[in-house]
Coordinates of C-alpha atoms in Angstrom, one line a residue:
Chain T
X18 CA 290.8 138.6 -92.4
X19 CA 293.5 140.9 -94.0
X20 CA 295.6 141.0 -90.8
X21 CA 298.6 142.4 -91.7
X22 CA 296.6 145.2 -93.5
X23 CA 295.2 145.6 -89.8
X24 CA 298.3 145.8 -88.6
X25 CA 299.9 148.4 -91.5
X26 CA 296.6 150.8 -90.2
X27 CA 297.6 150.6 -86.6
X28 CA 301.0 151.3 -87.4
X29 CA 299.2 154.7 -89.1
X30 CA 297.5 155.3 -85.9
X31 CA 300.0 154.3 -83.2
X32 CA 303.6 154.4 -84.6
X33 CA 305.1 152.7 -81.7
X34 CA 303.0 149.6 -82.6
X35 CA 306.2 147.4 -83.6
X36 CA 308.2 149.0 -80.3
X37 CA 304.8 147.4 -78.0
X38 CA 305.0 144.3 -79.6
X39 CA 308.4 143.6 -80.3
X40 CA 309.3 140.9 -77.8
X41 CA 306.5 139.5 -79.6
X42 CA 307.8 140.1 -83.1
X43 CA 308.3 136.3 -83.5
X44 CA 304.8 135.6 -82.8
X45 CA 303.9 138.2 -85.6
X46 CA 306.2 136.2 -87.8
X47 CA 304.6 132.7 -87.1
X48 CA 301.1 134.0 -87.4
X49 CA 301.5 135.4 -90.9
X50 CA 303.8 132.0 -92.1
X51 CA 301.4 129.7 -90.3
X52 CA 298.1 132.0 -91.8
X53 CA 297.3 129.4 -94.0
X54 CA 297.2 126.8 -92.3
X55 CA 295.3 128.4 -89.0
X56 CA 291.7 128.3 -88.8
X57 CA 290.4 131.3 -90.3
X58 CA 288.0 131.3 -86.9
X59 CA 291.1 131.3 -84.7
X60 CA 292.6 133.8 -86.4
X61 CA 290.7 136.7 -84.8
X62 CA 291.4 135.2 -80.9
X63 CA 294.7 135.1 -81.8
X64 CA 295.3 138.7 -83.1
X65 CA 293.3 139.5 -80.3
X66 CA 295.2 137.9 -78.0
X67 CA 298.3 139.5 -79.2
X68 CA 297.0 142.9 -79.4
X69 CA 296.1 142.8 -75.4
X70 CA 299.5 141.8 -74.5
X71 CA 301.1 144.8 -76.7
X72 CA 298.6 147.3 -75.3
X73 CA 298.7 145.7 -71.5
X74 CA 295.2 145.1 -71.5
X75 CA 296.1 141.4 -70.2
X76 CA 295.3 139.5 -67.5
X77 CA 297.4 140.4 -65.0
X78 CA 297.1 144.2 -64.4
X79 CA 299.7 146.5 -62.4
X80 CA 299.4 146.8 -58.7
X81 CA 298.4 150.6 -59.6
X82 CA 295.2 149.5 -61.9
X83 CA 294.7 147.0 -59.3
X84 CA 294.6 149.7 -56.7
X85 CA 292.7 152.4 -59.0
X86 CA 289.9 149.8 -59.8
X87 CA 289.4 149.7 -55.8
X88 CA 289.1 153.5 -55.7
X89 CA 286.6 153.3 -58.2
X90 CA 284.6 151.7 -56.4
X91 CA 285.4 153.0 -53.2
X92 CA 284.9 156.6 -54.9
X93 CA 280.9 154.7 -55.4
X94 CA 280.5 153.5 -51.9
X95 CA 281.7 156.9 -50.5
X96 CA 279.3 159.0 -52.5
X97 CA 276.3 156.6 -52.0
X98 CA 276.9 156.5 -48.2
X99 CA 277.2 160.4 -48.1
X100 CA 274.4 160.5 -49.8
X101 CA 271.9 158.6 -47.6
X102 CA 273.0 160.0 -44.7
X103 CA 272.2 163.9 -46.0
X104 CA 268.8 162.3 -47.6
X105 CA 265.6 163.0 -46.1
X106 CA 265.1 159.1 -45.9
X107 CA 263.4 158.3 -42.5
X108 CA 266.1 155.4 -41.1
X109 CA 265.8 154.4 -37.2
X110 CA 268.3 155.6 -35.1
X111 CA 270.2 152.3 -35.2
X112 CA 269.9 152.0 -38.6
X113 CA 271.4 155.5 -39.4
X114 CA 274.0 154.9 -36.6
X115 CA 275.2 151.7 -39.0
X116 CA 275.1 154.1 -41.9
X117 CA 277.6 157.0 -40.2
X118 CA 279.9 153.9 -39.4
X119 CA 280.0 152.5 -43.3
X120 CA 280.5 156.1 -44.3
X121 CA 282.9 156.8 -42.2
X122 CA 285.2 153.8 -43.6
X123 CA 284.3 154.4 -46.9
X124 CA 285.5 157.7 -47.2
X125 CA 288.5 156.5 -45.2
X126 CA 289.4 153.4 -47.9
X127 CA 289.2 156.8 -50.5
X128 CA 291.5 158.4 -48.7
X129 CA 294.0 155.6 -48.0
X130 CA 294.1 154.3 -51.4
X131 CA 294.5 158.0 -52.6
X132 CA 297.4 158.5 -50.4
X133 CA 298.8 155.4 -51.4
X134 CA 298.5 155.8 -55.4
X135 CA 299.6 159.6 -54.9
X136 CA 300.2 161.1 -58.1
X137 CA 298.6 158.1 -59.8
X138 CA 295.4 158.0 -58.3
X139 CA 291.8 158.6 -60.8
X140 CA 290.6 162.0 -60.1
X141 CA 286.9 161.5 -58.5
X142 CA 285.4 163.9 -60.9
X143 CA 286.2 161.5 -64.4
X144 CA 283.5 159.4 -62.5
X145 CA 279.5 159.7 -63.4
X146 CA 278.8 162.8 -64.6
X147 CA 281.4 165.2 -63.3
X148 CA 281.5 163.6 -60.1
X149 CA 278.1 162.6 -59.7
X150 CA 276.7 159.4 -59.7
X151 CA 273.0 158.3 -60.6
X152 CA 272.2 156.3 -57.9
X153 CA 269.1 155.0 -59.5
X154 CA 271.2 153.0 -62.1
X155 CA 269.2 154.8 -64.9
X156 CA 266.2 154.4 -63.1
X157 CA 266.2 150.8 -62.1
X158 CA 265.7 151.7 -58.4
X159 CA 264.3 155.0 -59.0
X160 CA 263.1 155.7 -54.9
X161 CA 266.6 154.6 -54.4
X162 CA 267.3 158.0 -51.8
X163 CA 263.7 158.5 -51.0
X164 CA 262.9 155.0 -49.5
X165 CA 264.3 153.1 -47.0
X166 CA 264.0 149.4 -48.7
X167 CA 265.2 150.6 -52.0
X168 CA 268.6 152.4 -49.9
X169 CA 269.2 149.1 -47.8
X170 CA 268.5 146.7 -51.1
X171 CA 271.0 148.9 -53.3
X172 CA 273.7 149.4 -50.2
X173 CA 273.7 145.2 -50.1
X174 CA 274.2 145.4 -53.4
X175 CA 277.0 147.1 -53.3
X176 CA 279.1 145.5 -50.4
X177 CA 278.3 142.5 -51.6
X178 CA 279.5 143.2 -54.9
X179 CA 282.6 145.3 -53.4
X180 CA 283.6 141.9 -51.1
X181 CA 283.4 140.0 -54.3
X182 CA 285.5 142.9 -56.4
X183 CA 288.3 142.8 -53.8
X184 CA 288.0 138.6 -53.6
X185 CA 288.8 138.7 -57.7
X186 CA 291.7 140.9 -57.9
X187 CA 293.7 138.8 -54.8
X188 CA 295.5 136.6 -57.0
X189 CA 297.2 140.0 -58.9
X190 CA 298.8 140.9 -55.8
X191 CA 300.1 137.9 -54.9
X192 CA 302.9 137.4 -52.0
X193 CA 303.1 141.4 -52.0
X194 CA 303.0 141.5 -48.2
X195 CA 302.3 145.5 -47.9
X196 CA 299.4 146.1 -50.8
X197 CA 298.0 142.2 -50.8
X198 CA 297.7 142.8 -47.0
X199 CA 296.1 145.9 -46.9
X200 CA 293.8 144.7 -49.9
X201 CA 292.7 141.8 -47.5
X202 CA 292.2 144.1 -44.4
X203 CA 289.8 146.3 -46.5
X204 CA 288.4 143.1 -48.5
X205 CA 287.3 141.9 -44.6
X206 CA 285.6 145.3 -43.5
X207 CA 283.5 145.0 -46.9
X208 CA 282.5 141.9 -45.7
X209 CA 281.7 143.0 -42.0
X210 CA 279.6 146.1 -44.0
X211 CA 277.8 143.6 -46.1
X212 CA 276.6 141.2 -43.2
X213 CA 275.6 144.9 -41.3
X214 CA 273.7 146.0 -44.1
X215 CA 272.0 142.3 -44.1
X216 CA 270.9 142.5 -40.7
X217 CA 269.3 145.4 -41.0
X218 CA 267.6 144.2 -44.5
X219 CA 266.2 141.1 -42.1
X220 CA 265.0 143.2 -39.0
X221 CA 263.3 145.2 -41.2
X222 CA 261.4 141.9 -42.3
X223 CA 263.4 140.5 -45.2
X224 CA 263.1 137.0 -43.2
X225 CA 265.2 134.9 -45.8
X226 CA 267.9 137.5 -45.7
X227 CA 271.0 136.2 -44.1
X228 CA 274.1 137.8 -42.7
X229 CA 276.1 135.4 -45.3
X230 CA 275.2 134.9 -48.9
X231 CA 272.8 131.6 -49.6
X232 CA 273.2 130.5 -53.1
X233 CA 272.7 132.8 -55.7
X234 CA 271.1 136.0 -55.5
X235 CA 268.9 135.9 -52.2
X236 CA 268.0 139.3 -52.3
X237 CA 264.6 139.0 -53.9
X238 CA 265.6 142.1 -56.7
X239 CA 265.8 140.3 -60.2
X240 CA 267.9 143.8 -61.3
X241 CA 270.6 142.3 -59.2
X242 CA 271.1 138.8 -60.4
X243 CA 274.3 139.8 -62.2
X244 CA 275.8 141.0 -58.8
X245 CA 275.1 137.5 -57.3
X246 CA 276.1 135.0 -60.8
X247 CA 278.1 131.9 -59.6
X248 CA 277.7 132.4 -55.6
X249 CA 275.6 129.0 -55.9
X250 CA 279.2 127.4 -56.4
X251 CA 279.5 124.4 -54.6
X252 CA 282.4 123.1 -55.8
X253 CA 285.5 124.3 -53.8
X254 CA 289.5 123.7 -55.0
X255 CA 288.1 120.5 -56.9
X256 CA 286.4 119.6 -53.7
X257 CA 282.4 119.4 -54.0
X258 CA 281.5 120.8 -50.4
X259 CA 277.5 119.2 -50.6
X260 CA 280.0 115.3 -50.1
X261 CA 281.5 116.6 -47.2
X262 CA 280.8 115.1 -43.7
X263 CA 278.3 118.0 -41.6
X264 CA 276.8 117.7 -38.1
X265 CA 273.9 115.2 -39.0
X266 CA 274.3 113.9 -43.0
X267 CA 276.2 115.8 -45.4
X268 CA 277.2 119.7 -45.7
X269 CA 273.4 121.4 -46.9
X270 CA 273.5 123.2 -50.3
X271 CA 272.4 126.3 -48.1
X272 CA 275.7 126.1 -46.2
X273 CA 277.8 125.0 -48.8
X274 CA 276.9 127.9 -51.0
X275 CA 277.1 130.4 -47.4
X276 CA 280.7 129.0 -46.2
X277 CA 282.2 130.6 -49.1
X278 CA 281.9 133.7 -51.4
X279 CA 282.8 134.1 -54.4
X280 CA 285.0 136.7 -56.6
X281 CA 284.3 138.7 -59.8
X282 CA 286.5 139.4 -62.6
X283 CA 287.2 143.1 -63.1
X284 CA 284.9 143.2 -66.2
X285 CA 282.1 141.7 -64.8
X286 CA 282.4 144.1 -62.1
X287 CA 282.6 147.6 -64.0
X288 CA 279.5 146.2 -66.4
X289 CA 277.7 145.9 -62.7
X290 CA 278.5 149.2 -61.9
X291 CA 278.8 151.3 -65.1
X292 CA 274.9 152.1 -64.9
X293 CA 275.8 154.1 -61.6
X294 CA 278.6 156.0 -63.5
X295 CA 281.6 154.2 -62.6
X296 CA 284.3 154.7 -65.1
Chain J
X13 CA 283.3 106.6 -39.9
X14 CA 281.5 108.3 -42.8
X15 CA 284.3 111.0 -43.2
X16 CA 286.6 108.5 -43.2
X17 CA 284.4 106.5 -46.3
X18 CA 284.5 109.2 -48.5
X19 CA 288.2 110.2 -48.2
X20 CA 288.5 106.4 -49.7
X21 CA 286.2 107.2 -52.5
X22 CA 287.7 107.7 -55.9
X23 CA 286.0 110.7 -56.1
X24 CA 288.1 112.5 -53.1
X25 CA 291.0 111.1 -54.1
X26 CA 290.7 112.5 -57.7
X27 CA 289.7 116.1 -56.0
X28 CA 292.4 115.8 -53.3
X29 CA 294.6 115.5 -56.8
X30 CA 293.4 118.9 -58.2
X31 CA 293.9 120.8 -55.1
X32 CA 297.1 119.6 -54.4
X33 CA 298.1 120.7 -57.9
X34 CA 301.9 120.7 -56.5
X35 CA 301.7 117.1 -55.1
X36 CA 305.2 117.0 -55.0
X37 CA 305.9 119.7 -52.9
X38 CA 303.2 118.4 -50.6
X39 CA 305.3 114.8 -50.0
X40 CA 308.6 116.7 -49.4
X41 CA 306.9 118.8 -47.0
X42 CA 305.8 116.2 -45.1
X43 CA 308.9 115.1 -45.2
X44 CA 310.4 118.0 -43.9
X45 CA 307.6 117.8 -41.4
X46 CA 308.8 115.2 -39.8
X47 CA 312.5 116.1 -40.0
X48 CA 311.8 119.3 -38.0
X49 CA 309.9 117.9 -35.9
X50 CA 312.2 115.1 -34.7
X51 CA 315.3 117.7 -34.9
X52 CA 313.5 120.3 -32.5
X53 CA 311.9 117.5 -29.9
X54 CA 315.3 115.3 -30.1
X55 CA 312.4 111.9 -30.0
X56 CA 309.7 110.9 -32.0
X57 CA 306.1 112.2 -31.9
X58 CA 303.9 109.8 -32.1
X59 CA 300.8 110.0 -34.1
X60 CA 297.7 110.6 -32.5
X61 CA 298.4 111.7 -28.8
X62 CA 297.4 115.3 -27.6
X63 CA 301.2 116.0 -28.1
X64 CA 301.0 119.2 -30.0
X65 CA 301.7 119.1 -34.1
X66 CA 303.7 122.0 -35.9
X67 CA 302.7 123.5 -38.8
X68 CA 306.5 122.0 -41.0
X69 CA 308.6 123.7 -43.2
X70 CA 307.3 127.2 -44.8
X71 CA 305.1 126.9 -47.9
X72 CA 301.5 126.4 -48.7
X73 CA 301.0 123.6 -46.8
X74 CA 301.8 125.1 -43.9
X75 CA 299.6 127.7 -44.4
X76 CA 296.7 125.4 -45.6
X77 CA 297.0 123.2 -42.2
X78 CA 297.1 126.9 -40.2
X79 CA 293.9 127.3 -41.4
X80 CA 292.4 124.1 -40.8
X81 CA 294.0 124.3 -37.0
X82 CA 291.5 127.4 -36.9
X83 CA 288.8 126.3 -38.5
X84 CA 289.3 122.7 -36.2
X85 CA 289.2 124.9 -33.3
X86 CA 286.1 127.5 -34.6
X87 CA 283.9 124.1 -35.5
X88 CA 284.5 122.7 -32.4
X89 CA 283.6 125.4 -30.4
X90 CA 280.1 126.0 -32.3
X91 CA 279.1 122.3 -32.3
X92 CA 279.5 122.7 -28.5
X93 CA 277.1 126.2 -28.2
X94 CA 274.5 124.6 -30.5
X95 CA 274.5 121.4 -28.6
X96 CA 274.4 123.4 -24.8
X97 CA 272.2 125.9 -26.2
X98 CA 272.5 129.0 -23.3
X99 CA 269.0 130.1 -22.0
X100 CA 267.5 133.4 -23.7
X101 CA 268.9 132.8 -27.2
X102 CA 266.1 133.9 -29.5
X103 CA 264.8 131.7 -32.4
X104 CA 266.8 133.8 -35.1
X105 CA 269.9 133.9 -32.8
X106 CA 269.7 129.7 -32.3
X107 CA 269.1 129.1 -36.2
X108 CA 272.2 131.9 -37.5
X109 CA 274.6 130.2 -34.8
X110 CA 273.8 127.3 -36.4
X111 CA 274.1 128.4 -39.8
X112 CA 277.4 129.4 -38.4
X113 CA 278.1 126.1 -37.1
X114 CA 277.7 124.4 -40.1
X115 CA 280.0 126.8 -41.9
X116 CA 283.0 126.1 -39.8
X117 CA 282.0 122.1 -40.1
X118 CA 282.2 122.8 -43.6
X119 CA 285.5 124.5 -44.0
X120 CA 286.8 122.0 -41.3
X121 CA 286.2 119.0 -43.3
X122 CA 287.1 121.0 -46.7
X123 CA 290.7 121.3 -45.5
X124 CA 290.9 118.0 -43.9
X125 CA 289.5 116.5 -47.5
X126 CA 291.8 119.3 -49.3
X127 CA 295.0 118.4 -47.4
X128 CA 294.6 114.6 -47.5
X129 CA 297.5 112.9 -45.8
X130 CA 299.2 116.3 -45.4
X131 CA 297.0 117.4 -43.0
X132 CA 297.7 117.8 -39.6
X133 CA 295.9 115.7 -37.0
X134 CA 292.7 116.4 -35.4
X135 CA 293.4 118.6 -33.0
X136 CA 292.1 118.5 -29.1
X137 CA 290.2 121.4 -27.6
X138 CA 289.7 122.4 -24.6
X139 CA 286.7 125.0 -23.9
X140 CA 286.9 124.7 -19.7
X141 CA 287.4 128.3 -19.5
X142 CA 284.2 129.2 -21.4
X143 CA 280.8 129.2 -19.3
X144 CA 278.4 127.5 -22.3
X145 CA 275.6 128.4 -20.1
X146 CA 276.3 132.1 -20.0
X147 CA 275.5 134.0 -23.4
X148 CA 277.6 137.0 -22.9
X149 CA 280.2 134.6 -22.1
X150 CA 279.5 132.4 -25.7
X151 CA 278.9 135.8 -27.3
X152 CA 282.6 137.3 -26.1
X153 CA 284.0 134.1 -26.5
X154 CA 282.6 133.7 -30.7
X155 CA 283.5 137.2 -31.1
X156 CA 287.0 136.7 -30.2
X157 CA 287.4 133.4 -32.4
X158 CA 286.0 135.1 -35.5
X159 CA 288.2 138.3 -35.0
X160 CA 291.0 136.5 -34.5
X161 CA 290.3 134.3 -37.7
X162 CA 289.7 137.4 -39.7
X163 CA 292.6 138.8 -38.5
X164 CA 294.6 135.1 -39.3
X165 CA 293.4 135.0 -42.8
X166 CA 294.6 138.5 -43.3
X167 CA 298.0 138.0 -42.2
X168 CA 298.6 134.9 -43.5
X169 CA 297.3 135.2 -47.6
X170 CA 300.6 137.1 -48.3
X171 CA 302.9 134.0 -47.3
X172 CA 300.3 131.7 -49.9
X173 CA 302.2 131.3 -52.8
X174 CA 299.8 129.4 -55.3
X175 CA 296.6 131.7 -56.7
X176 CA 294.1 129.6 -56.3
X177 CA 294.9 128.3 -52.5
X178 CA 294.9 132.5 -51.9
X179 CA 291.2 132.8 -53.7
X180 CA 290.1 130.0 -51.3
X181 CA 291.2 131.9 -48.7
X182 CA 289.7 135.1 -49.9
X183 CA 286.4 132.8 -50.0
X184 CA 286.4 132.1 -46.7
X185 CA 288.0 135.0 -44.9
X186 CA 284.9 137.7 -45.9
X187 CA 282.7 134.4 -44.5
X188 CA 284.4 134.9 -41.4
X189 CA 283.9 138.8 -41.0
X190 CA 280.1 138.1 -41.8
X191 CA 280.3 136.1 -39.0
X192 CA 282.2 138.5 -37.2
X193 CA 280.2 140.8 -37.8
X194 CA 276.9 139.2 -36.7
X195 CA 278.6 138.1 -33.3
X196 CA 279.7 141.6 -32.4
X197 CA 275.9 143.2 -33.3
X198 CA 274.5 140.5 -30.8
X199 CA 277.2 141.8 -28.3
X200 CA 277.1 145.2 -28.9
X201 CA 274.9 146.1 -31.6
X202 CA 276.4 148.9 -34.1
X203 CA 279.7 147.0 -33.1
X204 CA 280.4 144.8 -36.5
X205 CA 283.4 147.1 -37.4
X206 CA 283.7 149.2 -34.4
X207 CA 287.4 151.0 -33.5
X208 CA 288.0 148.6 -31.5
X209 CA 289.0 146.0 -33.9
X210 CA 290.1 148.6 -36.5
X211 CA 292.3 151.3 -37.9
X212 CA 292.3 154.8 -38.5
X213 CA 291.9 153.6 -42.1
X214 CA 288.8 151.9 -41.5
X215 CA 291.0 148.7 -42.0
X216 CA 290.9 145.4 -40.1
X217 CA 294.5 144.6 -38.6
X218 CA 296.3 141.9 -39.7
X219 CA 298.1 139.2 -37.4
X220 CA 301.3 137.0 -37.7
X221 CA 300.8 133.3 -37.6
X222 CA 303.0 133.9 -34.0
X223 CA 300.2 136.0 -33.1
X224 CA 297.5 133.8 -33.5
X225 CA 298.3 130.6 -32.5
X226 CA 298.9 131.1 -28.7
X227 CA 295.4 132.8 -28.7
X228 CA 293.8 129.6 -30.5
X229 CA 296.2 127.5 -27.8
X230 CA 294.4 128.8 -25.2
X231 CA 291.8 126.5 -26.1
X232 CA 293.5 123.9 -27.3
X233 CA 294.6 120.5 -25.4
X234 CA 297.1 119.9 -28.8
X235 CA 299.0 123.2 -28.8
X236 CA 299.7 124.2 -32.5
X237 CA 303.5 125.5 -33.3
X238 CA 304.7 127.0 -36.3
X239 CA 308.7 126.9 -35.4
X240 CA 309.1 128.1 -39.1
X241 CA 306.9 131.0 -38.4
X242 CA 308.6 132.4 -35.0
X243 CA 306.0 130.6 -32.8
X244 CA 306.9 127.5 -30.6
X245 CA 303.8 126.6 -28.2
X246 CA 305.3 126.3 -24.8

C-alpha cells in the first residue's frame, strides 16, 4: 500500500487535505516512520481511521447531523402515514383513527425538527426519487398500500426501527438538556406508535404479536430481520437479566429480551431504510 | 433469600464491577450520601426503617437510584394487580399485565443488582388509595405510573453523565411508553399518545426529578427526596 502516493492524489483532488488533517500532522509523521514496522494488514484501518477524523466522518457526529438523520426518517414516517391514510386500503374505523393520530405526529416531528435545524435542515425532495419514496422497498412488500396486513407489517417496521434509531444516537447528545431532551420526548412517542401499531397487528390475529418487542424479530416477515438484529440481547450494563430474581424463578428470556430495546447505529439504520429511498 | 444468593455470587459481583465503571465515584457518593443526609436531618437515619432515603449528592448515581425508586414503586404495584386480579379482565388483558409485571420485576432487580451497595433501600409502598378490585380504578391508576415514568426517564437522561448508563435508560424508557401505551388503549382506546399527555409537537413532556417524586410519594410509606434536585419529601 503506497500511502503517501494516496495521500499526494488527495492532495490533487482536495487541496485543503493537509489544512483537515493538520492537528493530525504528527500522526501522518509516525505512520510513514513507523510503515515498516506496522503490519501491512493494519495499515489500511489505520489510514482509514485517519481519513474519517480529517473528513468528520467519525463517530461522534454534530448535533445538526444528529438532528438531520432524525428528519430523514421522520421525512419517511410522514410520507408513509400520508400515504395510507389517502390509500384506498379498507382499515376499520379504529384502526384508521390510530393512523390520523401517527400522522398527525409525524408530520409534526418534520416540522419541529425543521424549525429547529432552520437553514440547515435536508430539503425533503433530495429523498427517494424527488420526493417520493417506494414504499414497496423495491418490491419486497409489493401490496404494501393496497392491503391492510402488508400496511400494519411495514408501519411496525418502521416505528420499531425509528425507536431504535432515536435509542442509538442518545449518547451524541449527551448532557445537552434542550436537544437530548426533546430527542427523548420524540424517542418515547415512537415507542407509544410502535406498541399502537402492535395492537392493532394482534387484534387483527397476529396472536404472538406483543405490544413490546420479544427477542429478535417477532414479526413473522423474514424481509425484516435486519430491523430486529440484537433485540434478543439479554445481557444489560454487564448484568445478564435471565440471573435475575422474577416473581416465581428467574427473569424468562421472553421478558428479559421485552424489558429492554435496543439501539441501532446510524449505518445500520440508513442500509434498513435506503431500499425506501432514504438518503 | 435467592436475590440475596446471587448478589454473593462472583458472577454479580464481577458485573456489578462493569456497570459501575466509575467505582470510585460511586464510594464517595455514598459518602456524600450520608454526609447530606445527617447535615439536613441533624441525627442519624438508620438503615432499614420506613424513614424516607434521599437520592445523595448530584451525579449518576443519583439518577440510577431515581430510577430504581420508580421502577421499586411500578413492580410493586403490578405484582399486586396480578396477584388481586379485578373481575372482567380478559385472557389477553391478564397475560400483557403480566408480561408487564415481569418487566418492572426485571428492571427492579437490574438496578438493585446494577447499583450494588449504592443502591438505595427497598423502598415501602403504600397502594391504600387504589381499589385493586375496580379495573377502571387499576387501569387509571397504571396509566398514571407509566406516564409519569415516561415522563421521569425523559427529564432525567440529560443530568446522566456516563453514555452507556444514558443508553440503558433509553432501553428502558421506550419499554415504558409501550407500556404506556397499551394501558391508555385499555382505558380509552385510540388514547396511546392522545393530547392529553402531549404537545403541540407531537412530543411527550418531560418532568424534573421535583416533579416526579411527590407523585411516586403518594404511594409510598418511604418518601423519596432528592434535596440535590429541589425536592425534599415533606
Amino acid at each position: 500500500m503506497n500511502l503517501l502516493g494516496i495521500i499526494e492524489e488527495i492532495e490533487k483532488a482536495d487541496p485543503e487535505f493537509q489544512d483537515r488533517i493538520s492537528p493530525r500532522r504528527a500522526a501522518i509523521k509516525n505512520i510513514t516512520s513507523f510503515g515498516s514496522k506496522v503490519a501491512v494488514a493494519a495499515m489500511p484501518f489505520a489510514f482509514s481511521t485517519l481519513l474519517k477524523k480529517a473528513y468528520g466522518q467519525t463517530a461522534t457526529p454534530s448535533v445538526n447531523d444528529v438532528l438531520n438523520y432524525a428528519l430523514k426518517l421522520e421525512f419517511l414516517e410522514s410520507a408513509f402515514y400520508n400515504a395510507g391514510v389517502a390509500s384506498n386500503i379498507s382499515f376499520s374505523a379504529s384502526e384508521k383513527a390510530y393512523l390520523v393520530t401517527i400522522q398527525g405526529h409525524e408530520n409534526a416531528h418534520v416540522s419541529f425538527l425543521q424549525s429547529v435545524l432552520g437553514s440547515a435542515a435536508v430539503a425533503q425532495s433530495t429523498q427517494g426519487t424527488n420526493g417520493t419514496y417506494d414504499f414497496t422497498a423495491g418490491g419486497t412488500f409489493g401490496n404494501v398500500l393496497t392491503n391492510a396486513d402488508t400496511y400494519f407489517a411495514v408501519a411496525q417496521a418502521f416505528e420499531d426501527t425509528g425507536v431504535r434509531a432515536y435509542k442509538g444516537q442518545a449518547g451524541f447528545l449527551l448532557g445537552n438538556k434542550v436537544v437530548l431532551t426533546a430527542a427523548l420526548d420524540i424517542h418515547s412517542v415512537e415507542a407509544r406508535h410502535a406498541s399502537a401499531i402492535r395492537q392493532v397487528r394482534r387484534a387483527r390475529g397476529s396472536a404472538t404479536t406483543k405490544p413490546w418487542i420479544v427477542g429478535a424479530n417477532d414479526t413473522g416477515i423474514a424481509a425484516v430481520n435486519g430491523n430486529y438484529a440484537g433485540e434478543d440481547n439479554v445481557v444489560q450494563g454487564g448484568v445478564t437479566i435471565t440471573n435475575l430474581a422474577g416473581v416465581s424463578g428467574n427473569v424468562s428470556l421472553n421478558a428479559a429480551t421485552a424489558c429492554f430495546d435496543e439501539p441501532l447505529t446510524s449505518a445500520q439504520v440508513v442500509a434498513l431504510v435506503a431500499p425506501f429511498g432514504v438518503k | 433469600m435467592k436475590t440475596e444468593n446471587q448478589l454473593e455470587s462472583a458472577n454479580v459481583n464481577m458485573a456489578r464491577r462493569s456497570f459501575l465503571r466509575y467505582a470510585g465515584a460511586g464510594v464517595a457518593a455514598v459518602g456524600v450520601l450520608t454526609a447530606a443526609s445527617c447535615s439536613k436531618n441533624h441525627d442519624y437515619i438508620p438503615p432499614n426503617t420506613t424513614a424516607g432515603v434521599d437520592l445523595g449528592a448530584t451525579g449518576d448515581l443519583a439518577i440510577l437510584n431515581y430510577a430504581y425508586a420508580l421502577e421499586q414503586l411500578e413492580a410493586a404495584f403490578y405484582i399486586n394487580v396480578a396477584a388481586h386480579m379485578y373481575t372482567g379482565a380478559s385472557a389477553d388483558e391478564i397475560a400483557l399485565l403480566t408480561d408487564i409485571r415481569d418487566h418492572e420485576v426485571a428492571h427492579r432487580e437490574f438496578f438493585k443488582t446494577a447499583l450494588g451497595t449504592n443502591a438505595i433501600k427497598a423502598l415501602t409502598p403504600n397502594f391504600s388509595a387504589i381499589d385493586f378490585s375496580s379495573r377502571a380504578k387499576v387501569l387509571a391508576a397504571a396509566q398514571a405510573f407509566e406516564d409519569t415514568g415516561v415522563a421521569a426517564y425523559n427529564g432525567a437522561g440529560y443530568l446522566i453523565k456516563d453514555a452507556g448508563y444514558l443508553l440503558l435508560a433509553g432501553k428502558i424508557v421506550s419499554v415504558e411508553a409501550r407500556h404506556a401505551s397499551y394501558i391508555r388503549n385499555l382505558v380509552n382506546p385510540g388514547s396511546f399518545a392522545d393530547t392529553t399527555i402531549l404537545d403541540a409537537n407531537g412530543m411527550d413532556v418531560a418532568k424534573t426529578i421535583a416533579q416526579v417524586l411527590p407523585i411516586a410519594n403518594t404511594y409510598l410509606t418511604t418518601k423519596v427526596s432528592a434535596s440535590n434536585y429541589g425536592y425534599v419529601a415533606s
